[in-house]
PDB file of N, CA and C in Angstrom:
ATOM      1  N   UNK A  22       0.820  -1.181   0.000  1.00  0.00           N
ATOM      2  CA  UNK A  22       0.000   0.000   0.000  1.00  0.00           C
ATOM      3  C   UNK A  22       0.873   1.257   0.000  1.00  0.00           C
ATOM      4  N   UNK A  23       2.055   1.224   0.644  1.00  0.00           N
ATOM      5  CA  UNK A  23       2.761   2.258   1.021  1.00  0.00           C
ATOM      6  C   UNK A  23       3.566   2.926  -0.607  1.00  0.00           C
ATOM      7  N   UNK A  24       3.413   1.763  -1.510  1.00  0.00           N
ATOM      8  CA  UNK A  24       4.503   2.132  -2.449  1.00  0.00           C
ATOM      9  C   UNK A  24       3.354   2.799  -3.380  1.00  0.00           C
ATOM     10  N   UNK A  25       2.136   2.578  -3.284  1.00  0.00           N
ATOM     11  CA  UNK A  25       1.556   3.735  -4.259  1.00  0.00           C
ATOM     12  C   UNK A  25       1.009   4.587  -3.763  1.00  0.00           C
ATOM     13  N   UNK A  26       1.268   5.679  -2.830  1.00  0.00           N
ATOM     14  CA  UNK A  26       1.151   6.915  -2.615  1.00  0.00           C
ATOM     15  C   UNK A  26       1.902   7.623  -3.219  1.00  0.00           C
ATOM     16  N   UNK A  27       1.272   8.564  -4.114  1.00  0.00           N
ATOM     17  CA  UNK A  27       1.726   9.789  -4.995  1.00  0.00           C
ATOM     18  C   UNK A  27       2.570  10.603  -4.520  1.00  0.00           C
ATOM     19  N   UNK A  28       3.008  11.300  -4.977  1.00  0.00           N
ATOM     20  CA  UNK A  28       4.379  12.667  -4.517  1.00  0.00           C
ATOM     21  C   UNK A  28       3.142  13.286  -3.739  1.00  0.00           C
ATOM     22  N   UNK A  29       3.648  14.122  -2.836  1.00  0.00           N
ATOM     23  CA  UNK A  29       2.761  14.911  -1.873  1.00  0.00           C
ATOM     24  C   UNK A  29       1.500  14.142  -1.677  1.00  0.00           C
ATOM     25  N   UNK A  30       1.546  13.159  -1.371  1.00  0.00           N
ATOM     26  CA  UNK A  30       0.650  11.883  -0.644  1.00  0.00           C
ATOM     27  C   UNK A  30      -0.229  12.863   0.789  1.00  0.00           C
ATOM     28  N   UNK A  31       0.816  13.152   1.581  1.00  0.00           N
ATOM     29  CA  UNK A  31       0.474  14.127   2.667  1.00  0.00           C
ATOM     30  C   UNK A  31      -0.290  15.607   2.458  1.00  0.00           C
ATOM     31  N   UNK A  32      -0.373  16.223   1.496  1.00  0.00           N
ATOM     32  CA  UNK A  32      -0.900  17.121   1.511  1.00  0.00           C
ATOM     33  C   UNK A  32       0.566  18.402   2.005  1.00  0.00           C
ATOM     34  N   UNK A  33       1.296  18.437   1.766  1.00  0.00           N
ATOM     35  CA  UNK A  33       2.747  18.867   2.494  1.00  0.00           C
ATOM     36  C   UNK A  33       3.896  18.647   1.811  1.00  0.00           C
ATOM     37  N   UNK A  34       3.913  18.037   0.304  1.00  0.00           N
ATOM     38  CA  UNK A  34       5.193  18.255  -0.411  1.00  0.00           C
ATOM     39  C   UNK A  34       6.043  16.645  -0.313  1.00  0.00           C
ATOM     40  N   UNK A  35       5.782  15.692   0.348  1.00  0.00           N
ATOM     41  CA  UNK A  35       6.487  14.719   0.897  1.00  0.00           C
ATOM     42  C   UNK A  35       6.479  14.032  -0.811  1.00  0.00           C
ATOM     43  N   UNK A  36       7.592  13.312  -1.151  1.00  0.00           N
ATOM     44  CA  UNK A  36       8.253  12.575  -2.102  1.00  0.00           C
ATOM     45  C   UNK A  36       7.243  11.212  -2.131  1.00  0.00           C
ATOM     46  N   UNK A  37       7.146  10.837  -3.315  1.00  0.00           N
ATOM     47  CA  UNK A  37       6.854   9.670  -3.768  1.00  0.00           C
ATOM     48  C   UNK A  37       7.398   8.429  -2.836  1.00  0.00           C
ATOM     49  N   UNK A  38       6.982   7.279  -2.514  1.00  0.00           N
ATOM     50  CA  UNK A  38       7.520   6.114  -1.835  1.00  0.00           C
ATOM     51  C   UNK A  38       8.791   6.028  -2.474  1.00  0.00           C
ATOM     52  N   UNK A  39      10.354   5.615  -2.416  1.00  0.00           N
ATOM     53  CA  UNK A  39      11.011   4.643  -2.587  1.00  0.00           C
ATOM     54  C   UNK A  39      11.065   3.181  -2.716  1.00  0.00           C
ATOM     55  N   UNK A  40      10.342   2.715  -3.731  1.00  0.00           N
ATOM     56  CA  UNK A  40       9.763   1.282  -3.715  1.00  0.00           C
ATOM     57  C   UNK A  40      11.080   0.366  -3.142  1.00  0.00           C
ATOM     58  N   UNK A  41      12.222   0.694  -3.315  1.00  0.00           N
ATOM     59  CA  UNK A  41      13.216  -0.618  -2.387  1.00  0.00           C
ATOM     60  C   UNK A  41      13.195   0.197  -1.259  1.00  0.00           C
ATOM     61  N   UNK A  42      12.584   0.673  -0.470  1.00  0.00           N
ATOM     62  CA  UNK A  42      13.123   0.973   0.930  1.00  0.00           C
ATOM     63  C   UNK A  42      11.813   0.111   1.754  1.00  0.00           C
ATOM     64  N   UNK A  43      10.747  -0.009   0.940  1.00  0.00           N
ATOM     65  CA  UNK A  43       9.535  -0.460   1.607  1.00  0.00           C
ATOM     66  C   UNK A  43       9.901  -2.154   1.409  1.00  0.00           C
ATOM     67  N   UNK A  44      10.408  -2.351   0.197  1.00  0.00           N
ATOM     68  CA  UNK A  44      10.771  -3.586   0.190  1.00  0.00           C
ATOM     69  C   UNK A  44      11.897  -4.223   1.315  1.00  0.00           C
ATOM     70  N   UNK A  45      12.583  -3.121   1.628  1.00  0.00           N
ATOM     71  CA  UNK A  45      13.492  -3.500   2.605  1.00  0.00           C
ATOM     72  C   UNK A  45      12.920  -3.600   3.494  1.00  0.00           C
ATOM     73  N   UNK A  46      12.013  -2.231   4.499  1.00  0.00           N
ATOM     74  CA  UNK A  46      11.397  -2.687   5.383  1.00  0.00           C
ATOM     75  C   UNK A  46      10.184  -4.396   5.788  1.00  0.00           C
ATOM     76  N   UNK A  47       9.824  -4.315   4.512  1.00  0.00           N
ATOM     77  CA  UNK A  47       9.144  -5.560   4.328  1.00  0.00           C
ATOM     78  C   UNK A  47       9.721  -6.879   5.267  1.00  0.00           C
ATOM     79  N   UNK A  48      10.843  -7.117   4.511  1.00  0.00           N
ATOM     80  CA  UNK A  48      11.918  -8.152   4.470  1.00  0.00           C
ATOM     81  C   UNK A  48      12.008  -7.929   5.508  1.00  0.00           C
ATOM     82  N   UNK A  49      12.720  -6.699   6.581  1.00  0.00           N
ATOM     83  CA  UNK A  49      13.307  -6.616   8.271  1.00  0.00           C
ATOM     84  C   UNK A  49      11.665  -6.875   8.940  1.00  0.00           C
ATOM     85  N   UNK A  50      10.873  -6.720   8.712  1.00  0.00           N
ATOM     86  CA  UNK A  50       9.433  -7.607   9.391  1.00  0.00           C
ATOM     87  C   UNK A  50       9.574  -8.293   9.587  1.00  0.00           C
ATOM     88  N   UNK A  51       9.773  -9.102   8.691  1.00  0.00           N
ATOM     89  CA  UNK A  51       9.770 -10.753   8.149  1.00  0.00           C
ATOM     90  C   UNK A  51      10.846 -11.228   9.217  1.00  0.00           C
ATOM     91  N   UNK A  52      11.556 -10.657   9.767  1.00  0.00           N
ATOM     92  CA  UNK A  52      12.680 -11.277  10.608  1.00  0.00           C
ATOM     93  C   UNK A  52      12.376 -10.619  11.824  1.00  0.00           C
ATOM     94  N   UNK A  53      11.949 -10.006  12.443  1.00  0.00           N
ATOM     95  CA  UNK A  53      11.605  -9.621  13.957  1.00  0.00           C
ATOM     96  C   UNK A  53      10.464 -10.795  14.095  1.00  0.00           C
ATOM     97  N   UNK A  54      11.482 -11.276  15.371  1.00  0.00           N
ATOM     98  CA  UNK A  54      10.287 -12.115  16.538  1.00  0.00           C
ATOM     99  C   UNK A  54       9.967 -11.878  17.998  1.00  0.00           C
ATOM    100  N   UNK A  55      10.901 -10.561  17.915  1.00  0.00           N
ATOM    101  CA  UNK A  55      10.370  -9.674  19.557  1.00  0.00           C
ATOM    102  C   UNK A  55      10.815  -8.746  19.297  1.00  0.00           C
ATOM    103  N   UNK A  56       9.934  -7.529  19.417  1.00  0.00           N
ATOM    104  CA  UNK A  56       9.733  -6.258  18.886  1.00  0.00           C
ATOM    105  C   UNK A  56       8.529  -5.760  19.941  1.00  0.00           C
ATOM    106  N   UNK A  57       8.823  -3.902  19.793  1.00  0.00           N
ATOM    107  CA  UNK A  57       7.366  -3.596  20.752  1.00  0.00           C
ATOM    108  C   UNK A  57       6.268  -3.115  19.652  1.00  0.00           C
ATOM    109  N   UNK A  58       5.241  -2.598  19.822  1.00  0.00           N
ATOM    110  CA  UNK A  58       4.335  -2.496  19.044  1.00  0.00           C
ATOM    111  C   UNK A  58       4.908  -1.556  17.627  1.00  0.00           C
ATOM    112  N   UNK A  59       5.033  -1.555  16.844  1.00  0.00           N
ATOM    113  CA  UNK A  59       5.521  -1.236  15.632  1.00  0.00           C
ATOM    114  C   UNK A  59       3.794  -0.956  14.131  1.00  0.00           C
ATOM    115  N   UNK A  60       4.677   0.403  13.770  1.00  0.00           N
ATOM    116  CA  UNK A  60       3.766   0.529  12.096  1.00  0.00           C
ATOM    117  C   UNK A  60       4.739   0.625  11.528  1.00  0.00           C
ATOM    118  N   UNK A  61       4.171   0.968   9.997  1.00  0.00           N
ATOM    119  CA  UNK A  61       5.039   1.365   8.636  1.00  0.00           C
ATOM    120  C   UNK A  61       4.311   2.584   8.434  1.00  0.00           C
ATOM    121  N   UNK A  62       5.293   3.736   8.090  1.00  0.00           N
ATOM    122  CA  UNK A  62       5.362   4.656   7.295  1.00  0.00           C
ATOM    123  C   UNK A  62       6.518   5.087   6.462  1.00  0.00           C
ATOM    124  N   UNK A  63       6.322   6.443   5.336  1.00  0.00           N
ATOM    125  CA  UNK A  63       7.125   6.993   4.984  1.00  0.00           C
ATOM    126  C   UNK A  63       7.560   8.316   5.615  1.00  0.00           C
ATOM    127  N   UNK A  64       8.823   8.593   5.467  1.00  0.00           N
ATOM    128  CA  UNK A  64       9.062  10.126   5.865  1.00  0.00           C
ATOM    129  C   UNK A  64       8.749  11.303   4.800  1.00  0.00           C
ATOM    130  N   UNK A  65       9.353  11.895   4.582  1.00  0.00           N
ATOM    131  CA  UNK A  65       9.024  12.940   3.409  1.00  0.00           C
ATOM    132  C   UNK A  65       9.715  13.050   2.743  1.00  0.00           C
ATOM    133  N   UNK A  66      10.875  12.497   2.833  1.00  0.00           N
ATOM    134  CA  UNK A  66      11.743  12.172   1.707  1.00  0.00           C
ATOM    135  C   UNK A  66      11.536  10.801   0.715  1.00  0.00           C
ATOM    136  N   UNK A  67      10.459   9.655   1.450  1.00  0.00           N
ATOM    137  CA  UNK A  67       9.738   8.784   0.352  1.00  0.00           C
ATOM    138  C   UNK A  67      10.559   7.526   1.065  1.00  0.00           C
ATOM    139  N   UNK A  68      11.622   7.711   1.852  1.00  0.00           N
ATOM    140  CA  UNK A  68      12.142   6.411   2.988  1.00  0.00           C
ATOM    141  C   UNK A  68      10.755   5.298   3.398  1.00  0.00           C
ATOM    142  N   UNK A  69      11.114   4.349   3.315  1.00  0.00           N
ATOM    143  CA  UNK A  69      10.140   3.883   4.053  1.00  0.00           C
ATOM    144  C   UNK A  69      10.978   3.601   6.111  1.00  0.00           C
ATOM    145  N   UNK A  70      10.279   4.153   6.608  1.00  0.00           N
ATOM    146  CA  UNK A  70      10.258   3.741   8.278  1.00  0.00           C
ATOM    147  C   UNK A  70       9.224   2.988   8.940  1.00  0.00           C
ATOM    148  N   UNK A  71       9.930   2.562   9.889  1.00  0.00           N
ATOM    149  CA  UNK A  71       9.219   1.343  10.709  1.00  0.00           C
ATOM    150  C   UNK A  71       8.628   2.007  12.199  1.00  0.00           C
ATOM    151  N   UNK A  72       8.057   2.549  12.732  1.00  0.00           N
ATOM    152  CA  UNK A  72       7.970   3.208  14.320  1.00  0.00           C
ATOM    153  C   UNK A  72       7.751   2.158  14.995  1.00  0.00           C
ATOM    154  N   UNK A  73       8.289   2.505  16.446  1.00  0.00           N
ATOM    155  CA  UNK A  73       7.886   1.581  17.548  1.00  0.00           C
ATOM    156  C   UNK A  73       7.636   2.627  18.655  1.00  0.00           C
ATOM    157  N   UNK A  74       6.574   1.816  19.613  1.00  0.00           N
ATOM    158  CA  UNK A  74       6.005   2.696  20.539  1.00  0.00           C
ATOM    159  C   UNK A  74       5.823   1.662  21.575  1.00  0.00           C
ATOM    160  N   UNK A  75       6.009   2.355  23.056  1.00  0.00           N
ATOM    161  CA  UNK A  75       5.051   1.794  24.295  1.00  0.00           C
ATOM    162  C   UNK A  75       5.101   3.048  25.097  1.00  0.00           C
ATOM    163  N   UNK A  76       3.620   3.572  24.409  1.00  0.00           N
ATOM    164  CA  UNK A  76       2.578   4.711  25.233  1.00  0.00           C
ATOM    165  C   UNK A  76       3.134   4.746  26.778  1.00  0.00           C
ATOM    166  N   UNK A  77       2.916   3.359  27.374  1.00  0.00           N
ATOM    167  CA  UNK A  77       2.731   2.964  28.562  1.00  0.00           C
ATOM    168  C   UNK A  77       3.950   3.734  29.535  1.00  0.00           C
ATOM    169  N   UNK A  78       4.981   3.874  28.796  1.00  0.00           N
ATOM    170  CA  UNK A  78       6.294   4.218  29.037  1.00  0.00           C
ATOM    171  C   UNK A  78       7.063   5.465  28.533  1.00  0.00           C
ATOM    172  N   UNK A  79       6.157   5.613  27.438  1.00  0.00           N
ATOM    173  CA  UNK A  79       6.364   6.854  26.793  1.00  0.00           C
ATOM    174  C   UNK A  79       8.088   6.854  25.617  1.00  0.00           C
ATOM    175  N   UNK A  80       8.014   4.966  25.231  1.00  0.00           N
ATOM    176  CA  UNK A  80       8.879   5.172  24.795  1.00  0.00           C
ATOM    177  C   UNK A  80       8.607   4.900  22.835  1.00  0.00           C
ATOM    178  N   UNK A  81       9.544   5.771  22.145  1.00  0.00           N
ATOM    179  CA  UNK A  81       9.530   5.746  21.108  1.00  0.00           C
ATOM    180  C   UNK A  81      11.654   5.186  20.057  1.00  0.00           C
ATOM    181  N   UNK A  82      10.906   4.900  19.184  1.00  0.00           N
ATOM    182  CA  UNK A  82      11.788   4.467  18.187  1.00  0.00           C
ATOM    183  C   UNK A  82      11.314   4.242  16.755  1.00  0.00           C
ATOM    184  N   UNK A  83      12.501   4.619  15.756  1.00  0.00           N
ATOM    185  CA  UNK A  83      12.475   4.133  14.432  1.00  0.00           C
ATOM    186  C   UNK A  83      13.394   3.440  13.725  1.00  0.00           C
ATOM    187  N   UNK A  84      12.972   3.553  12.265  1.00  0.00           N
ATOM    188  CA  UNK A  84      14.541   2.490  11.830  1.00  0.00           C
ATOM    189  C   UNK A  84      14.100   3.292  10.321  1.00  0.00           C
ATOM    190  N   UNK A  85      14.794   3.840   9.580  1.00  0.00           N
ATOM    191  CA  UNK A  85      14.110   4.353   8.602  1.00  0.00           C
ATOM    192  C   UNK A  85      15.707   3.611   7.477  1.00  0.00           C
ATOM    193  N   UNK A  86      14.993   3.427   6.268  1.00  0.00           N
ATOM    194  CA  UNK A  86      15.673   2.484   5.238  1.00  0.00           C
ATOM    195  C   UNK A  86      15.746   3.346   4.520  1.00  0.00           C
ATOM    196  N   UNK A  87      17.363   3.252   4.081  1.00  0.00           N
ATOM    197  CA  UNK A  87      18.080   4.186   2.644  1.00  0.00           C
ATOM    198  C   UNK A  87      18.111   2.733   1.879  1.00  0.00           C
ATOM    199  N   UNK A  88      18.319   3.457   0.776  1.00  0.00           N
ATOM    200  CA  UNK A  88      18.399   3.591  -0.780  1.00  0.00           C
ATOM    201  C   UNK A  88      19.557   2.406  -0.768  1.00  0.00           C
ATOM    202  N   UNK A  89      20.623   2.701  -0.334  1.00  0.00           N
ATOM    203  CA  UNK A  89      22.258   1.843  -0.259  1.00  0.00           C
ATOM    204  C   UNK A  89      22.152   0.852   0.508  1.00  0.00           C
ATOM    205  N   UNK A  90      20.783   0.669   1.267  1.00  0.00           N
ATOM    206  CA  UNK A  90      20.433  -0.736   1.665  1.00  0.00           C
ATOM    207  C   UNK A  90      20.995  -0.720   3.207  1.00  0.00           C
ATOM    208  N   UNK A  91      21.307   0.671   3.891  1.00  0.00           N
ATOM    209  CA  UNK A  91      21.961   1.197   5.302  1.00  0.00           C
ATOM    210  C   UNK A  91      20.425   1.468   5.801  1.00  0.00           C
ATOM    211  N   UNK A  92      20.233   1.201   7.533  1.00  0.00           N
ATOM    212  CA  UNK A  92      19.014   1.716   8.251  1.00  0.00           C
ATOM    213  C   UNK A  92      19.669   3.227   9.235  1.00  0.00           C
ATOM    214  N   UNK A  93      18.951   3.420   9.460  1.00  0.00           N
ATOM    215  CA  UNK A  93      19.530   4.835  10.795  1.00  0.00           C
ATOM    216  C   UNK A  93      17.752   4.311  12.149  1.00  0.00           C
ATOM    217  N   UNK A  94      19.017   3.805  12.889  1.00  0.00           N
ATOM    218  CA  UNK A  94      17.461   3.963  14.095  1.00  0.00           C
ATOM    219  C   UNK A  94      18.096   4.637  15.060  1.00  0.00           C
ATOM    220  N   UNK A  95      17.155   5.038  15.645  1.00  0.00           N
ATOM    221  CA  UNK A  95      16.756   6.523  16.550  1.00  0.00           C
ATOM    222  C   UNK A  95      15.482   5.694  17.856  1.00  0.00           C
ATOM    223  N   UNK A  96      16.108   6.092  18.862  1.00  0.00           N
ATOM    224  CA  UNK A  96      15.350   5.937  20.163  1.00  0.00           C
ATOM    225  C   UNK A  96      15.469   6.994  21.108  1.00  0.00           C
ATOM    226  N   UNK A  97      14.245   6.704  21.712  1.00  0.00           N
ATOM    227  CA  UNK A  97      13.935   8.332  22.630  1.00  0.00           C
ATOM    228  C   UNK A  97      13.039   7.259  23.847  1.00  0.00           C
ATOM    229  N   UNK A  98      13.330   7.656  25.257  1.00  0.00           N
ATOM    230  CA  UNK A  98      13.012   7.266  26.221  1.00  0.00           C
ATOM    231  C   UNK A  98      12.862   8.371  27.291  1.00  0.00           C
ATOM    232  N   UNK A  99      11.994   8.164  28.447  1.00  0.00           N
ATOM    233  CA  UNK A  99      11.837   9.111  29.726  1.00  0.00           C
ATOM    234  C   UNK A  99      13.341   9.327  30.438  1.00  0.00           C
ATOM    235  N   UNK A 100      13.761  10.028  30.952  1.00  0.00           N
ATOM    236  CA  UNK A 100      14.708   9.991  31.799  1.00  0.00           C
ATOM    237  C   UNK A 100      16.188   9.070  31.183  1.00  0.00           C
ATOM    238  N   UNK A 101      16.201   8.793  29.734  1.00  0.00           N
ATOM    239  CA  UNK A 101      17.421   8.665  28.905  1.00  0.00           C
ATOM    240  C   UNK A 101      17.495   9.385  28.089  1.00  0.00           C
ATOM    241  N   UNK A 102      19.304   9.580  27.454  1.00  0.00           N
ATOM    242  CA  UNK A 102      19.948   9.835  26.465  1.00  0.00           C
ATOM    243  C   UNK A 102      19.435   9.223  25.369  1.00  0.00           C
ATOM    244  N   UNK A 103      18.231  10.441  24.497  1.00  0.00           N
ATOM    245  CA  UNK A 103      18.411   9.656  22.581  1.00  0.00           C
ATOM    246  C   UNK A 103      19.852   9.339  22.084  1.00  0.00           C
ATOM    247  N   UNK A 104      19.446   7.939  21.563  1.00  0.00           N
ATOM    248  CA  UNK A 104      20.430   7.403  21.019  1.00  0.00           C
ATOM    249  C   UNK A 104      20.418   7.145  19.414  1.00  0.00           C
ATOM    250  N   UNK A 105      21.184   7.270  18.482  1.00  0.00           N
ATOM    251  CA  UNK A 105      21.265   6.957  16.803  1.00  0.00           C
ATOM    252  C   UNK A 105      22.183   6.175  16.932  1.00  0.00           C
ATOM    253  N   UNK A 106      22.098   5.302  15.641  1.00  0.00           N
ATOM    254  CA  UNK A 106      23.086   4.188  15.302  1.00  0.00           C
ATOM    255  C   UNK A 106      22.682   4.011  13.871  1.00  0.00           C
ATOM    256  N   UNK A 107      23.624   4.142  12.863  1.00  0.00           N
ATOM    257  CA  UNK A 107      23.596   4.060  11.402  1.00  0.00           C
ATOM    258  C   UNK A 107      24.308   2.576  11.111  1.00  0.00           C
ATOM    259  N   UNK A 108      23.650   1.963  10.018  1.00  0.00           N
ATOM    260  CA  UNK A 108      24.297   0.928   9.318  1.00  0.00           C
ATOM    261  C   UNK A 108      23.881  -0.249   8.587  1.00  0.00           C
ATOM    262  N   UNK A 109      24.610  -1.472   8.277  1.00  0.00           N
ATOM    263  CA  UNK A 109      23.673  -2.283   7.737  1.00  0.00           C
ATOM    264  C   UNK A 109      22.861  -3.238   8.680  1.00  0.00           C
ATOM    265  N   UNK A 110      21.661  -3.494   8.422  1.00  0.00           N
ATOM    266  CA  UNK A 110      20.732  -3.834   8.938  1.00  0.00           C
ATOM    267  C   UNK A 110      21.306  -5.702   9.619  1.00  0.00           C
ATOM    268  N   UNK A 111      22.242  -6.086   8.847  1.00  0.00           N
ATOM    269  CA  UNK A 111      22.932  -7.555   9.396  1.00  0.00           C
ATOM    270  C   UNK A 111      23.871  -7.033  10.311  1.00  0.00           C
ATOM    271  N   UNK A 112      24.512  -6.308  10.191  1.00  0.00           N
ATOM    272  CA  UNK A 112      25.471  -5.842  10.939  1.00  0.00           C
ATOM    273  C   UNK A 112      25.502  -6.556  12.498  1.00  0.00           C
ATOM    274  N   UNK A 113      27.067  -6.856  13.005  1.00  0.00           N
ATOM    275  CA  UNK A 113      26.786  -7.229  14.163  1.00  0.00           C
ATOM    276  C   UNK A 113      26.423  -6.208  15.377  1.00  0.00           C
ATOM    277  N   UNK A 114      26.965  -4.765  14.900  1.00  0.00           N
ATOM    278  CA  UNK A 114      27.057  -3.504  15.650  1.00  0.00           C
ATOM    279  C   UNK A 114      25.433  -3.393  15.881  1.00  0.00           C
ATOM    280  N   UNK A 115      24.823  -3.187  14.433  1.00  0.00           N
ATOM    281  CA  UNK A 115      22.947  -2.869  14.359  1.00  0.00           C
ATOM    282  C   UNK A 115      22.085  -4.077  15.249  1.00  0.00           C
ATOM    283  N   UNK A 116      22.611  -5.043  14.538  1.00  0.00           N
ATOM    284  CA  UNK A 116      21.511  -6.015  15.652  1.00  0.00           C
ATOM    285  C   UNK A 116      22.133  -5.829  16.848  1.00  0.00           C
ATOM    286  N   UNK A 117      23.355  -5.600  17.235  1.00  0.00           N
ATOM    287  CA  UNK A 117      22.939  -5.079  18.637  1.00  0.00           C
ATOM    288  C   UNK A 117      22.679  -4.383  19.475  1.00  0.00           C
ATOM    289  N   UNK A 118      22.539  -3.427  18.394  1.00  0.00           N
ATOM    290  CA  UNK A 118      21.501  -1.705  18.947  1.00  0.00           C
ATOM    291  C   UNK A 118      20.249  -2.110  18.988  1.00  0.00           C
ATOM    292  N   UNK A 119      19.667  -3.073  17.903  1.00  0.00           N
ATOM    293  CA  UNK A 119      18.591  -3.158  18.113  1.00  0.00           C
ATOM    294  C   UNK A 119      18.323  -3.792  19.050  1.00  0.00           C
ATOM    295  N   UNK A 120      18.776  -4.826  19.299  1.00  0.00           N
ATOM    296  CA  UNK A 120      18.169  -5.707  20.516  1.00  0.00           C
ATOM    297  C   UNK A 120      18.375  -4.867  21.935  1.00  0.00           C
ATOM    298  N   UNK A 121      19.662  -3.954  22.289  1.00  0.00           N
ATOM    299  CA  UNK A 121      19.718  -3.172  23.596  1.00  0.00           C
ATOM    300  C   UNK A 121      18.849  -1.777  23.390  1.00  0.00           C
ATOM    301  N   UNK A 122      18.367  -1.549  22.289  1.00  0.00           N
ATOM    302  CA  UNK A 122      17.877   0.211  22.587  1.00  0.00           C
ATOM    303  C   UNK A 122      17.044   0.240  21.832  1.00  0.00           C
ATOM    304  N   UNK A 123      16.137  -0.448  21.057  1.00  0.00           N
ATOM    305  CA  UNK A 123      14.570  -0.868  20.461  1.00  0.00           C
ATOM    306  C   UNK A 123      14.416  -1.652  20.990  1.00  0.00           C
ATOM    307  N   UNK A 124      14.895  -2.917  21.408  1.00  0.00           N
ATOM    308  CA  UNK A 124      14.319  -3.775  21.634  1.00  0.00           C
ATOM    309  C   UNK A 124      13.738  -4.840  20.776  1.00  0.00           C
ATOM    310  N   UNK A 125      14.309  -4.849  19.839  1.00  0.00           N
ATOM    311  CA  UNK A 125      14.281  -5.764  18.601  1.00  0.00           C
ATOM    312  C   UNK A 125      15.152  -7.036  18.047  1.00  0.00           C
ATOM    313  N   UNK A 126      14.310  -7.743  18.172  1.00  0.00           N
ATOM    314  CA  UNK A 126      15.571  -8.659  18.179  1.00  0.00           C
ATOM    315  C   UNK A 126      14.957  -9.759  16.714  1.00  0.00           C
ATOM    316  N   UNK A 127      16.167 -10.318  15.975  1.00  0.00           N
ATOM    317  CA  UNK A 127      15.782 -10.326  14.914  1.00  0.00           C
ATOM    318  C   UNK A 127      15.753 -11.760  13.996  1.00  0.00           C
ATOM    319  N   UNK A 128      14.794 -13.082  13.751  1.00  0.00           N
ATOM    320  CA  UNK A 128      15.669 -14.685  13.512  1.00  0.00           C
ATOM    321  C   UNK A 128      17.041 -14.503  12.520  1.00  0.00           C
TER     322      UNK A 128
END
């Protein structure tokens, strides 16, 4: 669904989908088997991103997919330091950002 939204989809100028970034995100679905509640969107540059949330806690995260097949995730928590971590999504460095600071962990 995500890959046929038009250029300015939003009403706000935002870029056409990147059809391999959604495909990428696709695929990193397909491999999380503990994760917190998570959607799909795009940013406005046409990235496809993944959000994660627990309201409960007030905590947030993303993982947003380039083009070169690199993720950038971003976490934000109460009473912590936001943290970024760029790279490839196999990476031993990324899966283990994800699993300590999303909380994602991946088969």
């Amino acid at each position: 669904m995500l890959k046929r939204l038009p250029k300015n989809h939003d009403g706000e100028g935002a870029e056409a989908p990147l059809p391999e970034t959604v495909d990428m995100a696709i695929a990193f679905i397909d491999r999380m088997y503990l994760h917190p509640e998570f959607f799909a969107t795009l940013d406005d540059d046409g990235h496809a991103v993944i959000e994660f949330r627990n309201r409960e806690i007030g905590f947030f995260a993303d993982l947003t997919f380039h083009r070169d097949g690199t993720v950038t995730a971003y976490r934000r928590e109460p009473g912590k330091v936001s943290v970024e971590s760029s790279g490839f999504a196999a990476s031993e460095e990324m899966i283990s950002f994800l699993k300590k600071e999303l909380r994602v962990e991946m088969v």
